[in-house]
Coordinates of C-alpha atoms in Angstrom, one line a residue:
M1 CA -13.8 -21.2 4.8
G2 CA -11.1 -23.6 6.1
G3 CA -10.4 -24.4 2.4
L4 CA -9.5 -20.7 1.7
W5 CA -7.0 -20.4 4.3
I6 CA -5.6 -23.7 3.3
C7 CA -4.9 -22.3 -0.2
T8 CA -3.5 -18.9 1.5
L9 CA -1.0 -21.1 3.3
L10 CA 0.0 -23.2 0.2
L11 CA 0.3 -20.0 -1.5
C12 CA 2.7 -18.5 1.2
A13 CA 4.8 -21.8 0.9
C14 CA 5.1 -21.3 -2.8
L15 CA 6.4 -17.7 -2.2
L16 CA 9.0 -18.9 0.6
G17 CA 10.4 -21.2 -2.3
C18 CA 10.7 -18.3 -4.7
P19 CA 14.1 -16.4 -4.3
G20 CA 12.5 -12.9 -4.7
L21 CA 10.4 -10.8 -6.8
T22 CA 13.8 -9.4 -8.7
P23 CA 15.9 -11.9 -10.5
S24 CA 19.4 -12.7 -9.4
A25 CA 22.2 -11.3 -11.2
E26 CA 23.6 -14.7 -12.5
V27 CA 20.9 -16.3 -14.4
P28 CA 21.7 -20.1 -15.2
Q29 CA 21.4 -21.6 -18.8
S30 CA 18.6 -23.0 -19.8
H31 CA 18.3 -26.6 -20.9
S32 CA 17.0 -25.9 -23.9
Q33 CA 19.6 -24.3 -25.6
T34 CA 20.2 -24.9 -29.4
P35 CA 23.5 -27.0 -30.1
K36 CA 26.4 -25.0 -30.8
L37 CA 28.9 -25.2 -33.6
G38 CA 32.2 -24.7 -33.1
F39 CA 36.1 -26.0 -33.6
N40 CA 37.6 -28.9 -31.6
S41 CA 40.3 -27.3 -29.5
S42 CA 42.8 -30.6 -30.1
D43 CA 42.8 -30.6 -33.9
G44 CA 40.7 -27.6 -35.0
S45 CA 38.3 -29.7 -36.9
L46 CA 34.5 -28.7 -37.2
S47 CA 32.5 -30.2 -34.3
L48 CA 29.0 -30.4 -33.3
D49 CA 28.3 -30.0 -29.5
L50 CA 25.1 -32.1 -28.5
P51 CA 23.3 -32.8 -25.3
M52 CA 24.5 -36.2 -23.8
A53 CA 21.1 -37.5 -23.4
L54 CA 17.4 -36.3 -24.3
R55 CA 15.6 -35.3 -20.9
V56 CA 12.2 -36.5 -20.2
F57 CA 11.2 -33.9 -17.5
S58 CA 13.0 -30.8 -16.6
V59 CA 12.4 -27.5 -14.6
D60 CA 13.4 -24.1 -15.7
Y61 CA 11.7 -22.0 -13.1
H62 CA 14.1 -18.5 -14.1
H63 CA 12.5 -18.7 -17.4
V64 CA 8.9 -17.9 -15.9
Q65 CA 10.0 -16.4 -12.4
A66 CA 8.6 -13.0 -13.1
P67 CA 5.1 -13.5 -14.1
F68 CA 4.8 -17.0 -11.8
E69 CA 5.7 -14.7 -8.6
I70 CA 3.1 -11.9 -10.0
V71 CA 0.4 -14.4 -10.4
L72 CA 0.7 -16.0 -6.9
W73 CA 1.1 -12.7 -5.1
I74 CA -1.9 -11.8 -7.1
M75 CA -3.7 -15.0 -6.0
L76 CA -2.5 -14.5 -2.1
A77 CA -4.1 -11.2 -2.1
S78 CA -7.6 -12.3 -3.7
L79 CA -7.8 -15.0 -1.7
A80 CA -7.2 -13.2 1.6
K81 CA -9.7 -10.7 0.2
L82 CA -12.2 -13.6 -0.3
G83 CA -11.6 -15.1 3.1
F84 CA -12.3 -11.6 4.6
H85 CA -15.8 -11.6 3.3
W86 CA -16.6 -15.0 4.2
S87 CA -15.3 -14.5 7.9
G88 CA -18.5 -14.0 9.5
R89 CA -19.1 -10.9 11.6
V90 CA -15.4 -9.7 11.0
P91 CA -16.6 -7.2 8.3
A92 CA -18.7 -5.4 10.5
V93 CA -15.9 -4.8 13.1
V94 CA -12.5 -4.6 11.0
P95 CA -12.2 -2.8 7.7
E96 CA -11.0 -4.8 4.8
S97 CA -7.7 -2.7 4.6
C98 CA -6.6 -3.4 8.3
L99 CA -7.1 -7.6 7.4
L100 CA -5.1 -7.3 4.4
I101 CA -2.2 -5.1 6.2
M102 CA -2.3 -8.1 8.8
V103 CA -2.0 -10.9 5.9
G104 CA 1.1 -8.9 4.6
L105 CA 2.7 -8.8 8.2
L106 CA 2.2 -12.3 8.5
V107 CA 3.6 -13.2 5.6
G108 CA 6.2 -10.8 6.0
G109 CA 7.4 -12.3 9.3
V110 CA 7.2 -15.8 7.5
I111 CA 9.3 -15.1 4.9
Y112 CA 11.9 -13.1 7.2
G113 CA 11.9 -15.9 9.6
V114 CA 12.9 -18.6 7.2
R115 CA 15.0 -16.9 4.7
H116 CA 16.4 -14.6 7.3
S117 CA 16.4 -11.8 4.9
A118 CA 13.9 -8.9 4.3
P119 CA 11.0 -10.0 2.4
P120 CA 10.3 -8.1 -1.4
T121 CA 9.1 -4.5 -1.1
L122 CA 6.8 -2.6 -3.3
S123 CA 9.0 -0.2 -5.2
A124 CA 7.8 3.0 -6.1
D125 CA 7.8 2.7 -9.6
A126 CA 5.6 -0.4 -9.4
F127 CA 3.3 1.7 -7.3
F128 CA 3.0 4.9 -9.2
L129 CA 2.9 3.3 -12.7
F130 CA 1.0 0.3 -12.5
L131 CA -1.0 0.0 -9.0
L132 CA -2.2 3.4 -8.6
P133 CA -3.5 4.3 -11.8
P134 CA -6.3 1.6 -12.1
I135 CA -7.5 2.9 -8.5
V136 CA -7.5 6.6 -9.6
L137 CA -9.2 5.8 -13.0
D138 CA -12.1 4.0 -11.2
A139 CA -12.6 6.9 -8.8
G140 CA -12.7 9.5 -11.5
Y141 CA -14.9 7.2 -14.2
F142 CA -17.6 6.8 -11.4
L143 CA -17.2 10.1 -9.6
P144 CA -20.6 11.5 -9.0
G145 CA -20.4 14.5 -11.3
R146 CA -23.2 16.5 -9.7
L147 CA -22.2 16.2 -6.3
F148 CA -18.5 16.7 -7.3
F149 CA -18.8 20.2 -9.2
E150 CA -21.5 21.6 -6.6
N151 CA -18.7 21.1 -3.9
L152 CA -15.7 21.9 -6.2
G153 CA -14.9 25.1 -4.6
T154 CA -14.7 23.6 -1.0
I155 CA -12.7 20.4 -2.0
L156 CA -10.2 22.8 -3.6
W157 CA -10.3 24.7 -0.3
Y158 CA -9.5 21.7 1.7
A159 CA -7.1 20.2 -0.9
V160 CA -4.9 23.2 -1.7
L161 CA -4.7 25.5 1.3
G162 CA -5.7 22.5 3.5
T163 CA -2.6 20.7 2.3
L164 CA -0.3 23.5 2.5
W165 CA -1.5 24.3 6.0
N166 CA -0.8 20.8 7.0
V167 CA 2.7 20.6 5.3
L168 CA 3.7 23.7 6.6
G169 CA 2.4 23.4 10.1
I170 CA 3.7 19.6 10.6
G171 CA 7.5 20.5 8.7
L172 CA 7.9 23.7 11.0
S173 CA 7.0 22.1 13.8
L174 CA 8.9 18.9 13.7
Y175 CA 11.9 21.1 12.8
G176 CA 11.3 22.8 16.4
V177 CA 11.2 19.1 17.6
C178 CA 14.5 18.5 16.2
L179 CA 16.0 21.9 17.4
L180 CA 14.9 20.8 20.9
A181 CA 16.6 17.4 20.8
Q182 CA 19.7 18.4 19.3
G183 CA 21.4 15.1 20.6
S184 CA 19.7 12.5 18.6
L185 CA 17.9 14.8 16.0
G186 CA 20.5 17.7 15.5
D187 CA 21.3 16.8 11.9
V188 CA 17.8 17.0 10.6
S189 CA 17.5 20.3 8.4
L190 CA 14.5 22.5 7.9
L191 CA 14.3 21.2 4.2
H192 CA 14.4 17.7 5.5
C193 CA 11.5 18.6 8.0
L194 CA 9.3 20.1 5.3
L195 CA 10.1 17.3 2.6
F196 CA 9.0 14.8 5.5
G197 CA 5.9 17.0 6.1
S198 CA 4.7 17.1 2.4
L199 CA 4.7 13.3 2.3
I200 CA 3.0 12.5 5.8
A201 CA 0.4 14.9 4.8
A202 CA -0.8 12.9 2.0
V203 CA -4.3 11.6 2.8
D204 CA -4.5 8.3 0.8
P205 CA -7.7 7.7 -1.5
V206 CA -7.0 4.1 -1.5
A207 CA -7.5 3.7 2.5
V208 CA -10.2 6.5 2.6
L209 CA -12.3 4.4 -0.3
S210 CA -11.9 1.4 1.6
V211 CA -13.2 2.6 4.9
F212 CA -15.8 4.9 3.7
Q213 CA -17.5 2.7 1.3
E214 CA -18.2 0.6 4.6
I215 CA -19.6 3.2 6.8
H216 CA -22.3 4.6 4.2
V217 CA -22.2 8.3 5.0
N218 CA -24.2 11.1 3.3
E219 CA -23.1 12.1 -0.1
Q220 CA -22.1 15.3 0.7
L221 CA -19.7 14.4 3.4
H222 CA -18.2 11.2 1.2
I223 CA -17.6 13.3 -2.0
L224 CA -15.9 16.1 0.3
V225 CA -13.5 13.4 2.1
F226 CA -12.9 11.6 -1.0
G227 CA -12.4 14.6 -3.4
E228 CA -10.1 16.2 -0.8
S229 CA -7.9 12.9 -0.4
L230 CA -7.8 12.7 -4.5
L231 CA -7.0 16.2 -5.1
N232 CA -4.7 16.3 -1.8
D233 CA -2.3 13.6 -3.6
A234 CA -1.8 15.7 -6.7
V235 CA -0.7 18.7 -4.4
T236 CA 1.6 16.7 -1.9
V237 CA 3.2 14.8 -4.9
V238 CA 4.1 18.2 -6.4
L239 CA 5.5 19.7 -3.2
Y240 CA 7.5 16.8 -2.4
K241 CA 9.4 17.1 -5.6
L242 CA 9.4 20.9 -5.2
F243 CA 11.2 20.6 -1.8
E244 CA 13.5 17.7 -3.4
S245 CA 14.6 19.7 -5.7
F246 CA 15.3 22.4 -3.2
L247 CA 17.5 19.9 -1.1
R248 CA 19.7 19.2 -4.3
L249 CA 20.6 22.9 -4.6
P250 CA 23.3 24.4 -3.0
S251 CA 21.3 27.3 -1.7
V252 CA 17.8 28.4 -2.0
S253 CA 17.3 32.0 -2.9
G254 CA 13.8 34.0 -3.1
L255 CA 13.7 33.7 -6.9
D256 CA 13.8 29.8 -6.2
V257 CA 10.5 29.9 -4.2
L258 CA 8.8 32.1 -6.5
L259 CA 9.9 29.7 -9.5
G260 CA 8.5 27.0 -7.2
G261 CA 5.4 28.4 -6.5
C262 CA 4.9 29.0 -10.3
R263 CA 5.8 25.3 -10.7
V264 CA 3.2 24.1 -8.5
V265 CA 0.7 26.0 -11.0
V266 CA 2.1 24.7 -13.9
V267 CA 2.3 21.0 -12.8
G268 CA -1.3 21.3 -11.8
L269 CA -3.2 23.0 -14.9
G270 CA -0.5 21.2 -17.0
G271 CA -2.0 17.9 -15.6
L272 CA -5.7 19.1 -16.4
F273 CA -5.5 20.2 -19.9
I274 CA -3.5 16.9 -20.8
G275 CA -6.4 14.9 -19.2
L276 CA -9.0 17.2 -20.9
F277 CA -7.0 16.7 -24.3
F278 CA -7.0 12.9 -23.8
G279 CA -10.5 12.7 -22.6
L280 CA -11.8 14.4 -25.5
V281 CA -9.7 12.3 -28.1
A282 CA -11.0 9.3 -26.3
A283 CA -14.8 10.5 -26.9
L284 CA -14.0 11.0 -30.6
T285 CA -12.5 7.8 -31.3
S286 CA -15.6 6.1 -29.4
R287 CA -17.8 7.6 -31.8
F288 CA -16.4 5.6 -34.4
T289 CA -16.4 2.2 -33.0
S290 CA -19.9 0.9 -34.2
R291 CA -18.5 -1.5 -36.6
A292 CA -16.1 -2.7 -33.7
Q293 CA -17.9 -2.8 -30.5
V294 CA -15.3 -5.3 -29.0
I295 CA -12.3 -3.1 -29.0
A296 CA -14.5 -0.2 -27.7
P297 CA -13.6 -0.5 -23.9
L298 CA -10.1 -0.8 -24.8
F299 CA -9.8 2.9 -25.9
V300 CA -11.1 3.8 -22.4
F301 CA -8.2 2.2 -20.6
L302 CA -5.3 3.2 -23.2
Y303 CA -6.4 6.7 -23.4
S304 CA -6.8 7.2 -19.7
Y305 CA -3.1 5.4 -18.9
L306 CA -1.7 7.1 -21.9
S307 CA -2.7 10.6 -20.2
Y308 CA -1.3 9.7 -17.2
L309 CA 2.2 8.6 -18.4
T310 CA 2.3 11.4 -20.8
S311 CA 1.8 13.9 -17.6
E312 CA 4.3 11.8 -15.8
M313 CA 6.7 12.1 -18.7
L314 CA 6.6 16.1 -18.8
H315 CA 6.8 16.0 -15.1
L316 CA 3.4 17.3 -14.5
S317 CA 0.3 16.0 -12.3
G318 CA -0.4 12.4 -13.3
I319 CA -3.5 12.0 -10.9
M320 CA -4.9 15.2 -12.0
A321 CA -4.5 14.0 -15.7
I322 CA -6.2 10.6 -15.2
V323 CA -9.0 11.7 -13.2
T324 CA -9.7 14.6 -15.7
C325 CA -9.5 12.5 -18.4
A326 CA -12.1 9.7 -16.8
V327 CA -14.7 12.5 -15.9
T328 CA -14.6 14.4 -19.6
M329 CA -14.9 11.3 -21.5
K330 CA -17.7 9.3 -19.5
Q331 CA -20.5 10.8 -20.7
Y332 CA -19.7 10.8 -24.3
V333 CA -18.2 7.3 -24.0
E334 CA -21.3 5.7 -22.5
A335 CA -23.6 7.2 -24.9
N336 CA -21.6 6.1 -27.9
V337 CA -20.8 2.5 -27.0
S338 CA -23.4 -0.4 -26.5
E339 CA -24.8 -1.5 -22.9
R340 CA -22.4 -4.8 -23.1
S341 CA -19.7 -2.7 -23.8
N342 CA -20.5 -0.2 -20.9
T343 CA -20.8 -3.3 -18.5
S344 CA -17.5 -4.5 -19.7
I345 CA -15.9 -1.3 -18.9
Q346 CA -17.7 -0.9 -15.4
Y347 CA -16.7 -4.5 -14.3
F348 CA -13.3 -4.5 -15.7
L349 CA -12.3 -1.1 -13.8
K350 CA -14.0 -2.3 -10.7
M351 CA -12.0 -5.8 -10.7
W352 CA -8.7 -3.8 -11.8
S353 CA -9.0 -1.1 -9.0
S354 CA -9.9 -4.2 -6.7
V355 CA -6.8 -6.1 -7.3
S356 CA -4.5 -2.8 -7.2
E357 CA -6.0 -2.2 -3.8
T358 CA -5.9 -5.2 -2.2
L359 CA -2.1 -5.7 -3.8
I360 CA -1.0 -2.6 -2.2
F361 CA -2.2 -3.4 1.5
I362 CA -0.8 -6.7 1.4
F363 CA 2.5 -5.0 0.5
L364 CA 2.4 -2.5 3.2
G365 CA 2.4 -5.3 5.6
V366 CA 4.8 -7.2 3.8
S367 CA 7.4 -4.2 3.7
T368 CA 6.9 -3.2 6.9
I369 CA 9.2 -6.3 8.1
Q370 CA 12.3 -5.0 7.3
D371 CA 16.2 -4.5 8.7
V372 CA 16.1 -0.6 8.2
H373 CA 14.0 0.9 11.1
M374 CA 15.4 3.6 13.3
W375 CA 13.4 4.7 16.5
S376 CA 13.0 7.8 17.9
W377 CA 10.4 8.4 20.8
P378 CA 10.3 12.3 20.4
F379 CA 10.2 12.3 16.5
V380 CA 7.8 9.4 16.0
C381 CA 5.3 10.4 19.2
S382 CA 5.5 14.2 17.9
T383 CA 4.8 13.2 14.2
L384 CA 1.4 11.4 15.0
L385 CA 0.2 14.0 17.7
L386 CA 1.3 16.9 15.0
C387 CA -0.7 14.6 12.2
L388 CA -3.9 15.0 14.2
I389 CA -3.6 18.5 15.7
W390 CA -2.6 20.4 12.4
R391 CA -5.5 18.6 10.2
A392 CA -8.2 19.1 13.1
T393 CA -7.3 22.8 13.6
G394 CA -7.0 23.2 9.4
V395 CA -10.2 21.7 8.8
L396 CA -12.2 23.9 11.7
L397 CA -10.6 27.4 10.5
L398 CA -11.2 26.4 6.7
T399 CA -14.8 25.3 7.0
A400 CA -15.4 28.3 9.4
V401 CA -14.2 30.7 6.1
V402 CA -16.2 28.4 3.6
N403 CA -19.4 28.1 5.5
K404 CA -20.1 31.9 5.0
L405 CA -20.2 31.1 1.4
R406 CA -21.8 28.0 1.3
R407 CA -25.9 27.4 1.1
N408 CA -25.5 23.9 3.0
A409 CA -23.1 24.4 5.6
V410 CA -20.8 21.7 6.7
T411 CA -21.6 20.9 10.3
F412 CA -19.7 20.2 13.3
R413 CA -20.4 16.3 13.3
D414 CA -19.1 16.5 9.4
Q415 CA -16.0 18.5 10.2
F416 CA -15.0 15.9 12.8
I417 CA -15.1 13.2 10.3
I418 CA -13.5 14.9 8.0
A419 CA -10.6 15.7 10.3
Y420 CA -10.8 12.1 11.7
G421 CA -11.1 10.6 8.3
G422 CA -7.5 11.7 7.2
L423 CA -6.1 8.3 6.6
R424 CA -2.7 7.6 5.3
G425 CA -1.5 5.0 3.2
A426 CA 0.8 3.8 0.3
I427 CA 1.2 7.1 -1.3
C428 CA 3.4 8.5 1.4
F429 CA 5.2 4.9 2.1
S430 CA 6.2 5.0 -1.6
L431 CA 7.7 8.3 -1.5
V432 CA 9.4 8.0 1.8
F433 CA 11.6 5.4 -0.2
L434 CA 12.4 7.9 -2.7
I435 CA 14.4 10.0 -0.5
D436 CA 18.1 10.6 -1.1
D437 CA 20.2 8.8 1.3
F438 CA 21.0 10.8 4.7
P439 CA 21.6 9.6 8.3
K440 CA 17.9 9.8 9.2
K441 CA 16.1 8.1 6.3
R442 CA 15.8 5.2 8.5
L443 CA 13.8 7.2 10.9
F444 CA 11.5 8.8 8.1
I445 CA 10.5 5.1 7.4
T446 CA 10.0 3.9 10.6
T447 CA 8.1 6.8 11.4
T448 CA 5.8 6.9 8.2
I449 CA 4.9 3.1 8.7
V450 CA 3.9 3.7 12.5
V451 CA 1.7 6.8 11.2
I452 CA 0.0 4.3 8.7
L453 CA -0.6 1.6 10.9
F454 CA -2.2 4.1 13.6
T455 CA -4.5 5.7 10.9
V456 CA -5.5 2.6 8.8
F457 CA -6.0 0.5 12.4
V458 CA -7.0 3.1 15.1
Q459 CA -8.9 5.7 13.0
G460 CA -10.2 3.2 10.8
M461 CA -12.0 0.9 12.8
T462 CA -13.1 3.3 15.6
I463 CA -14.7 5.6 12.4
K464 CA -17.5 3.5 12.2
P465 CA -18.7 3.5 15.8
L466 CA -18.0 7.1 15.9
V467 CA -20.2 7.9 12.9
E468 CA -23.0 5.9 14.6
L469 CA -22.2 7.7 18.0
L470 CA -22.6 11.1 16.5
E471 CA -25.7 10.1 14.5
V472 CA -24.2 11.3 11.3
K473 CA -26.5 11.6 8.4
R474 CA -26.2 8.4 6.6
K475 CA -26.5 7.9 2.7
K476 CA -29.9 7.3 1.1
R477 CA -30.1 3.8 0.0
A478 CA -32.9 4.0 -2.7
L479 CA -31.9 5.3 -6.2
P480 CA -33.4 8.2 -7.1
T481 CA -36.4 7.8 -9.6
V482 CA -37.1 9.7 -12.7
S483 CA -39.7 12.2 -11.3
E484 CA -37.0 13.0 -8.7
E485 CA -34.3 13.4 -11.2
I486 CA -36.9 15.6 -13.6
H487 CA -37.7 17.8 -10.3
S488 CA -34.3 18.4 -9.8
R489 CA -33.4 19.4 -13.1
L490 CA -36.6 21.8 -13.2
I491 CA -35.2 23.6 -9.7
D492 CA -31.9 24.1 -11.5
H493 CA -33.4 25.5 -14.4
L494 CA -35.7 27.9 -12.2
L495 CA -32.5 28.8 -10.4
A496 CA -30.3 29.4 -13.6
G497 CA -33.4 31.7 -14.7
I498 CA -33.5 33.7 -11.4
E499 CA -29.7 34.3 -11.7
D500 CA -29.7 35.4 -15.1
V501 CA -32.6 37.6 -14.8
V502 CA -31.1 39.5 -11.0
G503 CA -27.4 39.6 -13.0
Y504 CA -25.8 37.1 -10.6
W505 CA -23.2 34.8 -12.3
G506 CA -23.4 31.9 -9.9
Q507 CA -23.3 28.1 -10.0
H508 CA -26.3 27.4 -11.8
Y509 CA -25.9 30.1 -14.5
W510 CA -22.5 28.7 -15.3
K511 CA -23.8 25.4 -15.2
D512 CA -26.6 26.2 -17.5
K513 CA -24.2 27.7 -19.9
F514 CA -22.3 24.8 -20.1
E515 CA -24.9 22.5 -20.5
Q516 CA -26.3 24.7 -23.5
F517 CA -22.7 24.7 -25.1
N518 CA -22.3 21.2 -24.3
R519 CA -25.6 19.9 -26.1
K520 CA -25.0 22.7 -29.0
Y521 CA -21.7 21.7 -29.9
L522 CA -19.7 19.2 -28.0
R523 CA -22.6 16.3 -28.1
R524 CA -23.2 17.0 -31.6
F525 CA -19.2 16.7 -32.4
L526 CA -18.4 13.6 -29.9
I527 CA -21.6 11.5 -30.1
R528 CA -22.7 9.6 -33.1
E529 CA -26.2 10.8 -34.6
D530 CA -27.9 7.6 -34.1
N531 CA -27.3 7.4 -30.4
Q532 CA -28.2 11.1 -29.2
A533 CA -31.3 11.1 -27.4
R534 CA -34.1 13.1 -28.5
S535 CA -35.6 13.8 -25.4
S536 CA -33.9 14.9 -22.2
I537 CA -36.3 12.7 -20.4
L538 CA -35.1 10.0 -22.2
R539 CA -31.6 11.0 -21.2
V540 CA -32.5 10.9 -17.7
Y541 CA -34.3 7.6 -18.2
Q542 CA -31.2 6.0 -19.7
E543 CA -28.8 7.4 -17.0
L544 CA -31.0 6.1 -14.2
E545 CA -31.1 2.8 -16.1
R546 CA -27.3 2.6 -16.1
R547 CA -26.9 3.3 -12.8
E548 CA -29.5 0.6 -11.8
Q549 CA -27.1 -1.8 -13.7
R550 CA -24.0 -0.7 -12.3
G551 CA -24.6 -1.1 -8.7
D552 CA -25.2 0.2 -5.6
E553 CA -24.9 -3.6 -5.1
E554 CA -23.7 -3.1 -1.7
A555 CA -26.7 -0.7 -0.7
P556 CA -29.8 -2.5 -2.1
P557 CA -32.8 -0.2 -2.2
V558 CA -35.1 0.5 0.8
V559 CA -38.4 -1.2 0.2
D560 CA -41.5 0.3 2.5
P561 CA -42.7 -2.7 4.4
R562 CA -46.4 -1.3 4.5
S563 CA -46.8 -2.1 0.5
P564 CA -45.3 -5.3 -0.1
S565 CA -44.7 -6.0 -3.7
R566 CA -42.8 -8.7 -5.9
P567 CA -39.6 -7.7 -8.1
L568 CA -40.4 -7.2 -11.8
L569 CA -39.7 -9.8 -14.6
P570 CA -37.1 -9.3 -16.7
E571 CA -40.0 -9.4 -19.6
E572 CA -41.7 -7.1 -17.8
M573 CA -38.9 -4.8 -17.4
D574 CA -38.4 -5.0 -21.4
S575 CA -41.9 -4.2 -21.6
I576 CA -41.9 -1.0 -19.6
R577 CA -38.3 -0.1 -21.5
R578 CA -40.3 -0.4 -24.9
I579 CA -43.4 1.7 -24.1
L580 CA -41.4 4.6 -22.3
S581 CA -38.8 4.8 -25.1
R582 CA -41.6 4.4 -28.0
N583 CA -43.8 6.9 -26.1
L584 CA -41.1 9.5 -25.6
H585 CA -39.9 9.3 -28.9
N586 CA -43.4 9.7 -30.6
F587 CA -44.1 12.7 -28.4
N588 CA -41.0 14.6 -29.7
N589 CA -42.0 13.5 -33.2
K590 CA -44.6 16.1 -33.3
Q591 CA -43.6 19.4 -35.2
T592 CA -43.4 21.8 -32.3
P593 CA -40.1 22.6 -30.9
A594 CA -38.8 21.9 -27.6
Y595 CA -38.9 25.1 -25.3
S596 CA -35.6 26.6 -24.3
R597 CA -35.4 30.1 -22.4
H598 CA -32.5 31.0 -24.4
T599 CA -34.2 31.0 -27.8
L600 CA -38.0 31.6 -29.1
H601 CA -38.9 29.0 -31.7
Q602 CA -41.7 30.5 -34.2
D603 CA -43.7 27.8 -35.2
A604 CA -44.3 28.2 -39.4
T605 CA -47.5 26.4 -39.4
M606 CA -48.9 28.0 -36.2
D607 CA -51.1 30.5 -38.2
R608 CA -52.6 27.5 -40.4
T609 CA -53.2 24.9 -38.2
R610 CA -53.7 26.6 -34.8
K611 CA -57.4 26.1 -33.9
P612 CA -58.9 29.4 -31.9
L613 CA -58.8 29.2 -28.5
R614 CA -62.3 28.7 -26.6
R615 CA -63.0 29.1 -23.1
H616 CA -63.8 25.8 -20.9
Q617 CA -67.5 25.7 -20.4
S618 CA -68.8 24.9 -16.7
L619 CA -70.9 22.1 -15.7
G620 CA -74.2 24.4 -15.8
E621 CA -73.5 25.9 -19.5
R622 CA -72.6 22.5 -20.5
Y623 CA -76.0 20.9 -19.3
S624 CA -77.8 24.0 -21.0
Y625 CA -76.1 23.7 -24.2
N626 CA -76.9 19.6 -24.2
L627 CA -80.2 20.0 -23.4
H628 CA -81.1 22.8 -26.1
T629 CA -79.3 20.6 -28.5
H630 CA -81.5 17.6 -27.6
W631 CA -84.7 19.8 -27.9
L632 CA -83.5 20.7 -31.4
Q633 CA -83.2 17.0 -32.6
V634 CA -86.3 16.4 -31.1
Y635 CA -88.3 19.2 -33.1
E636 CA -86.3 18.1 -36.4

């Protein structure tokens, strides 16, 4: 443990010696320049300029400055994360994000004290183009599809209407505060307040994931909070760019507002369709990787990142695009590539997103130490209070409406955790630096930093004790068994049949229609013929096997103490796997087609090979029959 902190201090010393993340304007010439051919100034004759002596050892830091500093920052962040997990009881009390921000504050303060200049900051382009995509891709690829789509209506209700409620409520309320404090805040316009409200309402999925993965709340609450934070970012970024465009116009008319509303819809749907397109192309490409399995995982990352960049290039929602791409291609890619490729994809995504998340929190702390701060007690305190009030009232009002349409109502305890879990993070921090210069920009930056630190430290550290105090339902630790999955699918099938019979086009009806379309067209086109599971039960088994290999490492399955058992050996697991696969395949090799409620199959050989039905004999009839047969044999 002590060695980790020594390494961290050494890295801080190395970073102090670095002039910064951005190269200086004048870069000295390298010692490795080739000799230059030129004319002698005195007689005009040709001369060759050669070095005076051969250097045995030299240092050329500017040649490797950018990659060297990037590696040092990544190493510092990784060592801080490693030290956090070896720090005894600290992880049980302090969230990881809080400790990383504290390390960033310490490093930023040391750099500022030694160099007497502001430490390097995280630029908005670096955040949105390099650090945010891997986190969103990891969240979308491992998104629990069943839970997400079952709660999609509620998630969109919170993400769209809830975000509009928070943006307009915070923006208009802050404008009222500015009108009351004319002396210090009189130069802040209504559009500036709405612009600030759009960025401060952004619930950060990075901070939400970092905190909620440690407290293990139930699956429904987790998907509501995480899904709302994921789609909330897409809405807030679109609204931010909309208000930014309004600020650059000489005047805003009703037609501009109408066109702005249309733009919000186009940006969201455009990102959705771009992600869907690249997801299908990625699935189709993975179908032809059987002879080059080494590069199969590469297409997952390339197509996902390409969907994000294409959306950003077209000024559409990149977050929506990369999430849709990941959700679309997952089931087809997993069926096409090998198990080793699947493992490579899973571990690389986790490693990539973990490094990005760690760097974001480190730089949040480092970038706080700046000379650009401006303080205003009315504005800062009002922003903190309004963020809590408008989010709480929005959750209560929207949940009161949506509970009338849900079978599983969102309880009051869950509503409290949803409202209290609205953590702010790097998204609003990056957006506030993109605001065009005006007199109160420094006040907006200071207020944003205060809100981030308050939500991450105060709310992030107290949410786990509140979950325990309120006795919120926790996550089920054990993975579902094959029997549970089969019964769950049986219930879905029955509910879809009931909805079809009564003529109600509900959730299960459309889900069943999509499954039929997926099985009939998409899977045949996007999955190789030799990789298509011949049995739905076998597909369930393969999916559970992939889940068990992936993880829930931090949540081991609960074992009943009344039935002690040893873990199965690898050869025993292989034997069970072979028996299940062989028996399931042999069962489906029979000439009887599988049952489907959509079509009735007519067996061509039924009339020839089918035996006549015969009533089962009771015990008395069987005894009389056996006795009669015995006496016949005796007489013969």
